[in-house]
XYZ file of C-alpha atoms in Angstrom:
570
model
C 1.022 9.997 -25.652
C -1.148 12.395 -24.273
C -3.955 10.698 -26.020
C -3.164 7.383 -24.901
C -2.564 8.919 -21.069
C -6.124 10.227 -21.335
C -7.889 7.373 -22.555
C -6.593 5.283 -20.118
C -7.715 7.275 -17.080
C -11.527 6.890 -18.010
C -12.460 6.057 -14.494
C -9.784 8.954 -12.739
C -11.539 11.513 -10.643
C -11.977 14.460 -12.734
C -9.315 17.445 -11.430
C -8.958 20.717 -12.832
C -5.773 21.142 -14.347
C -5.257 24.340 -12.793
C -2.407 25.800 -10.808
C -2.956 27.153 -7.031
C -0.801 29.359 -5.186
C -1.427 27.759 -1.459
C 1.889 28.829 0.414
C 2.402 25.437 2.497
C 1.623 21.699 2.260
C 0.733 19.628 5.868
C 2.133 16.058 6.067
C 0.901 13.456 5.569
C 0.322 14.256 2.027
C -1.466 10.785 1.719
C -3.905 9.410 4.503
C -4.272 6.140 3.031
C -2.035 2.988 2.662
C 0.628 3.262 -0.204
C 3.765 1.363 1.419
C 7.152 1.408 0.411
C 6.497 4.480 -2.026
C 8.947 5.278 -5.055
C 8.868 8.100 -7.215
C 10.429 9.543 -10.645
C 9.970 12.752 -12.469
C 9.898 12.300 -16.214
C 9.422 16.215 -17.768
C 7.086 18.398 -15.388
C 5.272 14.799 -14.243
C 5.777 12.654 -11.520
C 5.043 9.496 -10.693
C 4.859 7.004 -7.775
C 4.231 3.333 -7.268
C 4.223 1.238 -4.184
C 3.721 -2.117 -2.641
C 0.774 -4.181 -3.265
C 1.289 -7.263 -1.245
C -1.247 -9.657 -2.245
C -3.855 -7.114 -3.497
C -4.259 -7.090 -7.209
C -4.357 -5.214 -9.289
C -1.032 -4.547 -7.894
C 1.732 -2.084 -8.349
C -0.705 1.381 -8.271
C 0.312 3.967 -10.553
C -0.179 7.785 -9.212
C 0.655 10.822 -10.881
C 1.256 14.385 -9.492
C 2.175 17.371 -10.651
C 3.490 19.177 -7.347
C 4.397 16.171 -5.713
C 1.415 16.864 -2.833
C -1.533 15.647 -4.451
C -1.870 13.058 -6.306
C -4.640 10.526 -8.376
C -4.382 6.748 -9.563
C -4.044 6.374 -12.971
C -3.327 2.646 -13.263
C -1.684 -0.606 -12.243
C 1.542 -2.296 -13.229
C 0.129 -5.843 -13.274
C -3.198 -7.237 -13.314
C -2.320 -10.561 -12.132
C 0.465 -11.732 -9.443
C 2.736 -14.353 -11.053
C 3.071 -17.601 -9.391
C 5.712 -18.351 -7.172
C 7.941 -21.505 -6.636
C 9.153 -20.798 -2.893
C 11.529 -22.563 -0.433
C 11.439 -21.179 3.076
C 14.552 -21.765 5.191
C 14.287 -25.412 6.588
C 11.108 -26.140 4.757
C 10.372 -28.212 1.539
C 9.615 -26.234 -1.894
C 5.914 -25.772 -3.038
C 4.081 -24.065 -5.341
C 2.475 -20.862 -4.278
C -0.584 -19.447 -6.552
C -2.658 -16.251 -6.182
C -5.764 -17.253 -6.767
C -6.440 -17.415 -3.210
C -5.571 -14.566 -0.642
C -1.972 -14.785 0.411
C -2.282 -12.422 3.296
C 1.298 -10.676 3.492
C 2.992 -12.442 0.535
C 3.021 -10.952 -3.106
C 4.549 -7.627 -4.427
C 7.119 -6.147 -1.996
C 8.917 -2.645 -2.042
C 9.049 -1.357 -6.104
C 11.554 0.852 -7.816
C 10.312 2.902 -10.655
C 12.987 4.168 -12.993
C 12.561 6.240 -16.581
C 15.413 5.017 -18.971
C 15.681 4.695 -22.444
C 12.497 6.052 -23.041
C 10.780 3.360 -20.793
C 9.244 3.716 -17.624
C 10.598 0.710 -15.739
C 9.433 -1.090 -12.022
C 11.417 -3.800 -10.699
C 9.896 -5.271 -7.323
C 10.493 -8.377 -5.053
C 8.392 -11.451 -4.285
C 10.354 -12.772 -1.076
C 8.832 -16.234 -2.271
C 9.695 -15.867 -6.280
C 12.358 -13.633 -6.934
C 12.574 -10.386 -8.579
C 10.554 -9.191 -11.596
C 10.406 -6.218 -13.780
C 8.133 -4.677 -16.008
C 8.348 -1.570 -18.259
C 5.921 0.587 -20.486
C 6.136 3.768 -22.456
C 2.742 4.812 -21.251
C 2.461 4.557 -17.153
C -1.363 4.892 -17.235
C -1.598 2.062 -20.155
C -0.681 -1.143 -20.335
C 2.650 -2.660 -19.126
C 4.553 -5.409 -20.469
C 4.367 -9.031 -19.156
C 6.556 -9.649 -15.817
C 9.882 -10.482 -16.259
C 11.639 -13.164 -13.497
C 14.849 -11.451 -13.469
C 16.168 -13.763 -10.806
C 14.553 -16.800 -9.573
C 15.173 -16.671 -5.932
C 13.916 -16.714 -2.368
C 14.277 -14.079 0.171
C 15.082 -11.304 -1.984
C 13.443 -7.972 -1.453
C 13.373 -4.347 -2.344
C 15.527 -4.191 -5.847
C 16.517 -1.259 -7.146
C 18.135 -0.888 -10.785
C 20.739 1.802 -12.155
C 22.127 2.366 -15.596
C 25.158 3.898 -15.684
C 25.560 5.793 -19.322
C 29.412 6.535 -18.920
C 30.062 2.802 -18.587
C 27.534 1.152 -20.250
C 26.874 -1.299 -17.363
C 23.765 -1.554 -15.491
C 23.582 -2.852 -11.928
C 21.104 -4.030 -9.050
C 21.191 -3.371 -5.379
C 18.532 -5.335 -3.126
C 18.046 -6.366 0.217
C 17.038 -9.960 2.037
C 14.174 -11.088 3.937
C 15.267 -12.980 7.055
C 11.912 -15.152 6.947
C 13.246 -16.677 3.719
C 16.549 -16.452 3.474
C 17.925 -16.012 7.317
C 19.831 -13.186 6.034
C 19.111 -9.874 7.504
C 21.172 -6.351 7.618
C 22.555 -6.886 4.087
C 22.809 -5.237 1.159
C 23.980 -6.734 -2.063
C 24.928 -5.357 -5.654
C 25.012 -7.071 -8.574
C 25.985 -6.501 -12.313
C 22.471 -6.787 -14.634
C 22.617 -6.838 -18.460
C 21.333 -3.448 -20.220
C 17.909 -5.161 -20.789
C 17.430 -5.603 -17.373
C 16.553 -9.401 -17.762
C 19.079 -10.992 -16.030
C 21.973 -10.796 -13.564
C 25.628 -11.255 -14.727
C 28.237 -12.869 -12.276
C 28.461 -12.832 -8.668
C 27.501 -10.186 -6.059
C 29.164 -7.785 -4.033
C 28.194 -7.390 -0.445
C 28.270 -3.554 -0.079
C 26.695 -3.636 3.653
C 26.470 -5.916 6.393
C 25.494 -4.927 9.571
C 27.039 -8.136 11.355
C 30.337 -7.052 10.002
C 31.230 -3.951 11.715
C 34.760 -4.239 11.270
C 34.597 -4.455 7.530
C 31.575 -2.269 7.288
C 31.910 0.492 10.152
C 28.940 2.783 10.687
C 27.266 5.230 13.263
C 24.819 3.151 14.539
C 23.540 -0.507 14.668
C 21.891 -0.814 11.208
C 19.631 -3.838 11.796
C 16.734 -4.452 9.295
C 18.564 -2.505 6.737
C 16.395 -2.632 3.363
C 14.532 -0.665 1.036
C 17.221 0.002 -1.467
C 17.272 2.802 -4.029
C 19.991 3.294 -6.297
C 20.604 6.539 -7.653
C 23.638 8.479 -9.045
C 24.444 12.180 -8.837
C 27.922 13.697 -10.578
C 30.396 10.950 -9.445
C 28.979 9.506 -6.907
C 26.275 6.015 -6.612
C 24.252 6.399 -3.746
C 22.041 3.405 -2.131
C 19.778 5.168 0.365
C 18.391 2.271 2.698
C 15.876 2.439 5.846
C 17.532 0.907 8.884
C 16.310 0.180 12.546
C 12.672 -1.435 11.765
C 9.679 0.086 10.528
C 8.047 1.905 13.616
C 11.447 3.143 14.950
C 14.243 3.372 12.606
C 15.640 6.015 10.253
C 16.915 6.831 6.710
C 20.543 5.795 5.672
C 22.831 6.841 2.643
C 25.756 4.695 1.284
C 27.722 6.179 -1.205
C 30.820 5.007 -3.444
C 32.241 6.315 -6.989
C 31.948 3.190 -8.038
C 28.574 0.565 -8.288
C 30.098 -2.315 -6.196
C 32.090 0.012 -3.836
C 33.338 0.222 -1.231
C 30.582 2.133 -0.049
C 31.061 4.749 2.818
C 27.646 4.940 5.228
C 25.699 7.697 6.789
C 22.666 8.509 8.755
C 20.522 11.371 6.743
C 17.389 11.315 8.609
C 15.663 10.501 11.621
C 12.815 10.644 14.308
C 14.721 13.236 16.523
C 12.478 15.521 18.892
C 9.881 15.501 16.202
C 7.487 12.217 17.328
C 7.413 11.533 13.808
C 8.197 7.581 13.946
C 10.442 5.808 11.626
C 10.826 8.179 8.641
C 11.521 5.138 6.409
C 11.623 3.628 3.019
C 11.287 5.785 0.115
C 12.457 7.712 -3.020
C 14.345 10.831 -3.446
C 13.547 13.239 -6.349
C 14.634 16.418 -7.757
C 11.651 18.676 -8.858
C 11.939 20.125 -12.425
C 12.576 23.723 -10.593
C 16.063 22.201 -9.395
C 14.825 21.284 -5.705
C 15.355 17.996 -4.170
C 12.316 16.222 -2.209
C 11.893 12.416 -0.479
C 8.720 10.430 -0.451
C 8.070 8.064 1.956
C 5.911 6.621 4.618
C 5.062 6.165 8.061
C 3.630 3.420 9.758
C 0.597 4.451 11.996
C -0.817 1.107 13.139
C -4.611 0.383 11.689
C -4.624 2.680 8.492
C -1.437 1.311 7.574
C 1.968 3.263 6.056
C 0.844 6.403 4.982
C 2.889 8.820 2.906
C 4.875 12.000 3.729
C 6.735 14.562 1.609
C 10.239 15.815 3.259
C 12.452 18.801 2.029
C 16.204 17.346 0.950
C 19.300 18.908 0.022
C 22.833 18.206 -0.480
C 25.684 18.963 1.919
C 29.185 20.512 0.494
C 30.544 17.527 0.577
C 27.708 15.602 -1.268
C 25.897 13.750 1.204
C 21.926 14.194 0.731
C 20.053 15.365 4.065
C 16.521 14.395 4.165
C 14.030 16.777 6.276
C 15.186 20.202 8.252
C 18.853 19.639 9.697
C 18.052 21.561 12.879
C 21.566 20.560 14.606
C 23.500 21.303 11.354
C 24.956 17.707 11.613
C 24.251 16.016 8.354
C 20.842 14.647 9.753
C 17.628 16.002 8.912
C 14.073 15.469 10.726
C 10.535 15.401 9.394
C 8.247 18.167 9.028
C 4.714 18.669 9.919
C 4.237 21.701 7.319
C 6.436 23.047 4.855
C 6.207 25.229 1.745
C 4.638 23.900 -1.313
C 7.402 22.764 -3.704
C 5.379 23.798 -6.595
C 2.233 25.732 -7.606
C -0.872 23.250 -6.746
C -2.640 20.931 -8.947
C -5.451 19.758 -6.862
C -5.518 15.879 -7.548
C -7.732 13.928 -5.412
C -7.467 10.338 -4.908
C -10.381 8.344 -5.981
C -12.603 6.733 -3.343
C -16.567 7.202 -4.254
C -18.045 5.387 -7.165
C -21.119 5.420 -8.702
C -20.450 2.430 -11.310
C -21.204 4.709 -14.184
C -18.272 3.618 -16.118
C -17.550 0.714 -18.258
C -15.252 -0.628 -15.885
C -14.319 -1.007 -11.904
C -12.673 2.588 -10.733
C -9.010 2.359 -10.393
C -8.944 2.484 -6.646
C -10.892 -1.049 -6.475
C -8.545 -4.339 -5.779
C -9.398 -7.819 -5.115
C -7.575 -10.105 -2.380
C -6.332 -12.421 -5.120
C -5.898 -12.631 -8.981
C -9.497 -11.908 -10.368
C -11.299 -13.915 -12.891
C -13.423 -11.431 -15.389
C -16.700 -13.641 -14.404
C -16.166 -11.835 -10.590
C -18.377 -8.695 -11.495
C -20.017 -6.712 -14.024
C -21.082 -2.902 -14.670
C -24.360 -2.036 -16.291
C -26.489 0.832 -16.446
C -24.886 2.470 -13.009
C -25.158 -0.711 -11.175
C -22.141 -3.167 -9.883
C -22.969 -6.733 -9.812
C -21.069 -9.175 -7.473
C -22.247 -13.048 -8.414
C -22.162 -15.041 -5.462
C -19.134 -17.364 -6.174
C -18.355 -18.301 -2.861
C -19.774 -19.726 0.137
C -20.421 -17.965 3.273
C -18.517 -20.185 5.939
C -15.213 -18.481 5.602
C -14.347 -15.183 7.504
C -14.076 -12.481 4.315
C -10.139 -11.893 4.333
C -9.827 -15.246 2.996
C -12.500 -15.081 0.164
C -10.834 -13.846 -3.056
C -13.928 -12.200 -4.675
C -14.342 -9.587 -1.808
C -13.815 -6.527 -3.710
C -11.882 -3.936 -1.516
C -10.346 -0.221 -1.233
C -8.310 1.405 1.115
C -9.273 3.158 4.308
C -9.088 7.000 2.776
C -8.431 8.366 6.624
C -8.461 7.683 10.138
C -11.878 9.195 10.368
C -14.587 8.806 7.956
C -17.990 7.693 6.611
C -18.384 4.820 3.758
C -22.248 4.068 2.621
C -23.099 1.622 -0.004
C -26.638 1.447 -1.479
C -27.698 -1.726 -2.613
C -30.637 -3.949 -3.557
C -31.685 -7.210 -1.646
C -31.077 -10.158 -3.803
C -33.720 -12.245 -5.140
C -32.200 -15.276 -4.381
C -32.668 -16.914 -0.563
C -29.453 -18.098 0.699
C -27.784 -15.086 -0.160
C -25.611 -12.464 1.907
C -24.209 -9.403 0.709
C -22.597 -6.110 2.195
C -19.825 -4.103 3.285
C -16.907 -4.888 5.378
C -14.059 -3.606 7.254
C -11.136 -6.192 6.179
C -7.600 -6.921 8.010
C -6.108 -9.969 9.459
C -9.644 -10.501 10.580
C -12.811 -9.069 9.332
C -16.097 -7.220 10.834
C -18.823 -7.145 8.665
C -22.911 -5.789 7.995
C -24.877 -7.813 5.890
C -28.340 -8.400 4.143
C -29.977 -11.689 4.058
C -33.511 -12.396 2.655
C -35.670 -14.529 5.000
C -38.657 -15.265 2.917
C -41.036 -12.232 3.254
C -38.821 -10.319 5.551
C -34.744 -9.578 5.447
C -32.124 -10.172 8.304
C -29.670 -7.347 8.879
C -26.660 -8.316 10.742
C -23.205 -7.574 12.382
C -20.391 -10.465 12.174
C -16.665 -10.887 13.130
C -15.266 -13.235 11.199
C -18.414 -16.020 10.569
C -19.783 -15.334 13.996
C -23.122 -13.098 14.653
C -22.756 -10.085 16.808
C -26.303 -8.726 16.251
C -28.876 -8.750 13.871
C -32.647 -7.322 13.121
C -35.094 -8.401 11.269
C -37.056 -5.625 9.062
C -38.386 -5.062 5.386
C -37.457 -3.648 2.256
C -35.577 -3.889 -0.911
C -33.215 -1.524 -0.775
C -30.789 -0.842 1.767
C -28.039 1.725 2.519
C -25.238 0.366 4.768
C -22.690 2.605 6.728
C -19.435 2.289 8.322
C -18.308 5.024 10.424
C -14.741 4.964 11.958
C -13.159 7.305 14.402
C -9.377 7.772 15.269
C -6.507 9.769 14.761
C -2.676 10.032 13.621
C -1.129 8.587 16.604
C 1.674 9.502 19.015
C 4.209 7.466 17.227
C 6.438 6.599 19.815
C 4.085 5.122 21.470
C 2.838 2.998 18.874
C 1.973 -0.579 19.963
C 2.004 0.507 23.660
C -0.579 -1.985 24.942
C -3.188 -0.545 27.758
C -3.020 -1.773 31.230
C -4.621 -4.798 32.583
C -7.287 -2.737 34.263
C -8.347 -0.847 31.098
C -7.772 -4.026 29.035
C -10.471 -5.341 31.593
C -13.055 -2.454 30.985
C -12.793 -2.833 27.035
C -13.820 -6.798 27.438
C -16.753 -5.926 29.918
C -17.775 -3.142 27.001
C -18.023 -6.217 24.656
C -19.115 -9.089 26.639
C -22.557 -9.048 25.407
C -21.488 -9.489 21.852
C -18.928 -12.377 23.002
C -16.342 -10.123 21.307
C -13.545 -11.225 23.577
C -10.828 -11.270 20.901
C -9.458 -8.049 21.564
C -6.529 -6.606 19.938
C -6.191 -3.215 21.500
C -3.218 -0.947 21.154
C -3.060 2.197 22.877
C -2.225 4.241 19.760
C -2.934 3.773 15.937
C -6.427 2.232 16.152
C -9.354 2.881 14.581
C -13.176 2.319 15.909
C -15.747 1.508 14.040
C -19.542 1.381 14.146
C -22.233 -0.403 11.448
C -25.521 1.324 10.904
C -28.545 0.917 8.389
C -31.164 2.578 7.087
C -34.058 1.655 4.495
C -34.698 5.002 2.903
C -31.183 6.637 3.183
C -31.957 9.262 5.765
C -32.594 7.568 9.124
C -30.018 5.300 10.238
C -30.012 2.608 13.024
C -26.786 1.252 14.540
C -26.009 -2.356 14.704
C -23.771 -4.182 16.902
C -20.960 -2.780 19.228
C -18.384 -0.516 18.321
C -15.188 -2.239 17.292
C -11.615 -1.861 16.768
C -10.663 -2.554 13.074
C -8.086 -4.759 12.477
C -5.096 -3.947 9.962
C -3.918 -6.407 7.496
C -0.773 -8.325 6.998
C 1.358 -5.685 5.674
C -1.080 -3.489 4.731
C -3.787 -1.237 6.443
C -7.557 -1.601 6.962
C -9.506 -1.769 3.778
C -13.219 -1.335 3.083
C -15.037 -4.249 1.351
C -18.143 -5.358 -0.592
C -19.192 -9.012 -0.856
C -22.082 -11.489 -1.863
C -21.700 -14.824 -0.853
C -24.371 -17.650 -0.327
C -24.664 -20.718 1.631
C -24.809 -23.451 -1.222
C -22.701 -23.052 -4.437
C -23.816 -26.134 -5.838
C -26.705 -24.664 -7.396
C -26.525 -21.587 -10.022
C -25.015 -18.727 -8.653
C -27.426 -15.773 -6.853
C -26.067 -11.947 -6.957
C -26.356 -8.880 -5.565
C -26.613 -5.514 -7.134
C -24.827 -2.166 -5.461
C -25.824 1.086 -6.936
C -23.082 3.299 -5.471
C -20.526 3.709 -2.490
C -20.116 7.131 -0.868
C -17.278 8.451 1.373
C -17.176 11.576 3.605
C -13.613 12.044 4.843
C -14.218 13.824 8.528
């Protein structure tokens, strides 16, 4: 098992396996977009997965020894299964993931360990509930099994009850597909986790306050996490919406209820918005912890760690219960759960491995010929034309923004082919990029918004260093999405009018500003184009991208070689 684990981590950043006795940790523990995290412990090892939506490979698998420091060790799926979906009031259609399907795909997984296997269940709201399993989380996972083909189901979580020999699945609903919101259902499931049995039981419905009384209106209840402790079954659910919601627990002595409901964590006076969806885990030293996300604007949904405990009458409390009322609030700092093992998430890449680093993902299901790595060079062929904005081109190679403020510098050579544009991008629902194009004996470097050129410069040289500098900070969460005044918006538009960049998407908090620059010697950099507001993606944060495109793909594709990409986090 250990040998398999090591061999599967060829591209993982090396981290010494030494324990360090730092006294406290600081939230967030991960300033990158691992949305809807769930976590388990097996022995003294901790494993996390998260939503990946349309990014491929999907279902990132992270490993930790201390619950604070994490590194990528693999992915659960290498392709997103096609969906045959039916929206409310719309006809059925086939949905494939060979093109970017922004905001679709893999939603809110649950990771579990049962019967010697690691299991992940997730929902594609346009396809249904899927399941995969493996004995080695850093290795190959099984082919996805479609547990239930259905539209509008999300956030599934399984449980196997050893006492009765029966298994169950809880899930929520996506109102955008099914028209149902604020409802949690529980099904019996076969022991193999491949199908559901009988009819569901609705264990909570926010619209039926008489049957399901609660301390507040639990709109948008979702993100189910099914666990058992002692004689109680619990379903942990975030409610109230992503930015301003809270954590709720349902509990019952039988899997199908009836359930009591109680708020167990909320913002309180902390200013930390939406202590939202995540997983509860017991450490190997006996303490309880909760890992969840916080939505922070352009960066996406970053990861926090909260202490947890149980009351005398068996309710969980997440965070610190300042008022002794059974409702915790999030912490900014806290004592480390365990001796620190300083893992680091992968970012920079010198392309000296045999394959891509685990930090890289495509915007759609990839093909083998989309890239090659040889002699420390990443080669991207120009398979697609340059007439689309980058967020709609499947073979853009991307990774998450690692922080609010950082620089990313890529070294590359100009293509020997005319009509090739290659470079570095900041991707979201809309994209900004800096690219290099050969023009006979000279080279043009330009910055674009979508397909519109904002600024360009002619230069010479065959080697280029392209850089993105970003500037942002953890926002004041309760003011997230507060728009600037009319006067502030006019000032911003005037700043950008020379570049005709009038499509402003400015928020008062949570934004990240970007600035491109380039160099022909790796030392002296020239700013190019305006400072711009980086855009977040559909349900995901902003991403770095490498690309290579050409004007005419009727001929054999050209290519561009990249030497390395280096991140410096400020």
